[in-house]
Amino acid sequence: MAIGNFQGRARTSLSNPKAKGECDNCGFWYPLRALKSQDEWAGRVLIDTGSLVCARCYSTPQEQFRTIILPGDPQPVPNPRVSQDAASAAIGGSNDRVSSTGVVTDTSTVASGT
């Protein structure tokens, strides 16, 4: 009882024998030199998964498994300066409101009408 064809896509020559190997993905037999090693991304480098696959089953490594390398933060400006208008507004911290009649400091008196 035959199990199957072990020749697959590999040809056998009596005068010049070559090694054969089985594709780990589809199971067909190929010349061993025709099988490629399957790679995958693992962080920043490609690693060998240990599988030998034929050209039909070979898949390019997925970029989604590759680590994204972000650039460094920019260097801060030494001894920064701000304009005097921005500095006085930040220091004062008042809630003054400007209306057409002038500056109103307390908004509760405007709302009550007094």
C-alpha positions as CSV (number, residue, x, y, z in Angstrom):
1,M,0.0,0.0,0.0
2,A,1.5,3.3,-1.1
3,I,1.6,6.2,1.3
4,G,2.1,8.9,-1.4
5,N,4.4,10.4,-3.9
6,F,7.5,11.4,-2.2
7,Q,9.1,12.9,-5.3
8,G,6.7,15.8,-5.5
9,R,8.2,18.7,-7.6
10,A,11.8,17.4,-7.1
11,R,13.4,15.4,-9.8
12,T,15.7,12.5,-9.2
13,S,18.8,11.9,-11.2
14,L,20.9,8.8,-10.8
15,S,24.0,10.4,-12.3
16,N,23.7,13.6,-10.2
17,P,21.6,13.0,-7.1
18,K,20.5,16.1,-5.1
19,A,19.0,16.4,-1.6
20,K,15.2,16.8,-1.4
21,G,13.2,18.5,1.3
22,E,9.6,18.9,2.2
23,C,8.0,22.4,2.3
24,D,6.8,23.0,5.9
25,N,3.7,24.8,4.6
26,C,2.2,22.8,1.7
27,G,4.0,19.5,2.2
28,F,5.3,19.1,-1.4
29,W,8.8,17.8,-2.0
30,Y,11.3,20.2,-3.7
31,P,15.1,20.2,-4.2
32,L,16.5,21.3,-0.9
33,R,18.3,24.3,-2.6
34,A,14.9,25.6,-3.8
35,L,13.5,25.9,-0.3
36,K,13.8,29.2,1.5
37,S,13.9,30.0,5.2
38,Q,10.8,31.9,6.5
39,D,11.6,35.1,8.4
40,E,9.4,37.2,10.7
41,W,9.9,40.5,12.4
42,A,10.7,40.4,16.1
43,G,11.2,43.9,17.4
44,R,13.8,45.6,15.4
45,V,15.3,42.5,13.6
46,L,14.2,39.7,11.3
47,I,14.5,36.3,12.9
48,D,14.4,32.9,11.3
49,T,11.3,30.9,12.2
50,G,13.0,27.6,11.4
51,S,10.6,26.8,8.6
52,L,11.7,25.9,5.1
53,V,9.1,26.8,2.5
54,C,8.8,26.8,-1.3
55,A,8.6,29.9,-3.4
56,R,4.8,29.5,-3.7
57,C,4.4,29.4,0.1
58,Y,7.0,32.1,1.0
59,S,5.5,35.2,2.5
60,T,7.2,38.5,3.1
61,P,7.6,39.4,6.8
62,Q,4.6,41.4,8.1
63,E,5.5,45.0,8.9
64,Q,2.9,45.1,11.7
65,F,5.2,43.0,13.9
66,R,8.0,45.5,13.4
67,T,8.8,47.8,16.3
68,I,8.1,51.5,15.6
69,I,11.2,53.6,16.4
70,L,10.2,57.1,17.4
71,P,12.6,60.0,17.2
72,G,13.9,61.5,20.4
73,D,12.3,64.6,22.0
74,P,13.6,67.9,20.8
75,Q,16.2,69.7,23.0
76,P,14.7,72.5,25.1
77,V,15.6,76.1,24.5
78,P,18.2,77.2,27.0
79,N,17.2,80.3,29.0
80,P,13.9,81.0,27.3
81,R,12.3,84.5,27.3
82,V,8.7,85.6,26.9
83,S,7.2,88.9,26.0
84,Q,6.2,91.4,28.8
85,D,2.6,91.4,27.7
86,A,2.3,87.6,28.1
87,A,4.2,87.7,31.4
88,S,2.0,90.4,32.9
89,A,-1.2,88.5,31.9
90,A,0.1,85.3,33.4
91,I,1.3,87.0,36.7
92,G,-1.8,89.1,37.2
93,G,-4.2,86.2,36.7
94,S,-7.2,88.5,37.0
95,N,-10.7,87.7,35.7
96,D,-11.3,91.2,34.5
97,R,-13.9,91.5,31.8
98,V,-14.0,94.4,29.3
99,S,-17.3,95.9,28.3
100,S,-18.3,98.9,26.2
101,T,-18.6,101.0,29.4
102,G,-15.3,100.0,30.9
103,V,-13.6,97.3,32.9
104,V,-15.8,95.3,35.2
105,T,-13.9,93.4,37.8
106,D,-16.7,91.4,39.5
107,T,-19.0,89.5,37.2
108,S,-21.6,88.8,40.0
109,T,-22.5,92.5,40.2
110,V,-23.2,92.6,36.5
111,A,-25.5,89.6,36.6
112,S,-27.5,90.9,39.6
113,G,-27.8,94.4,38.1
114,T,-26.3,96.3,41.0
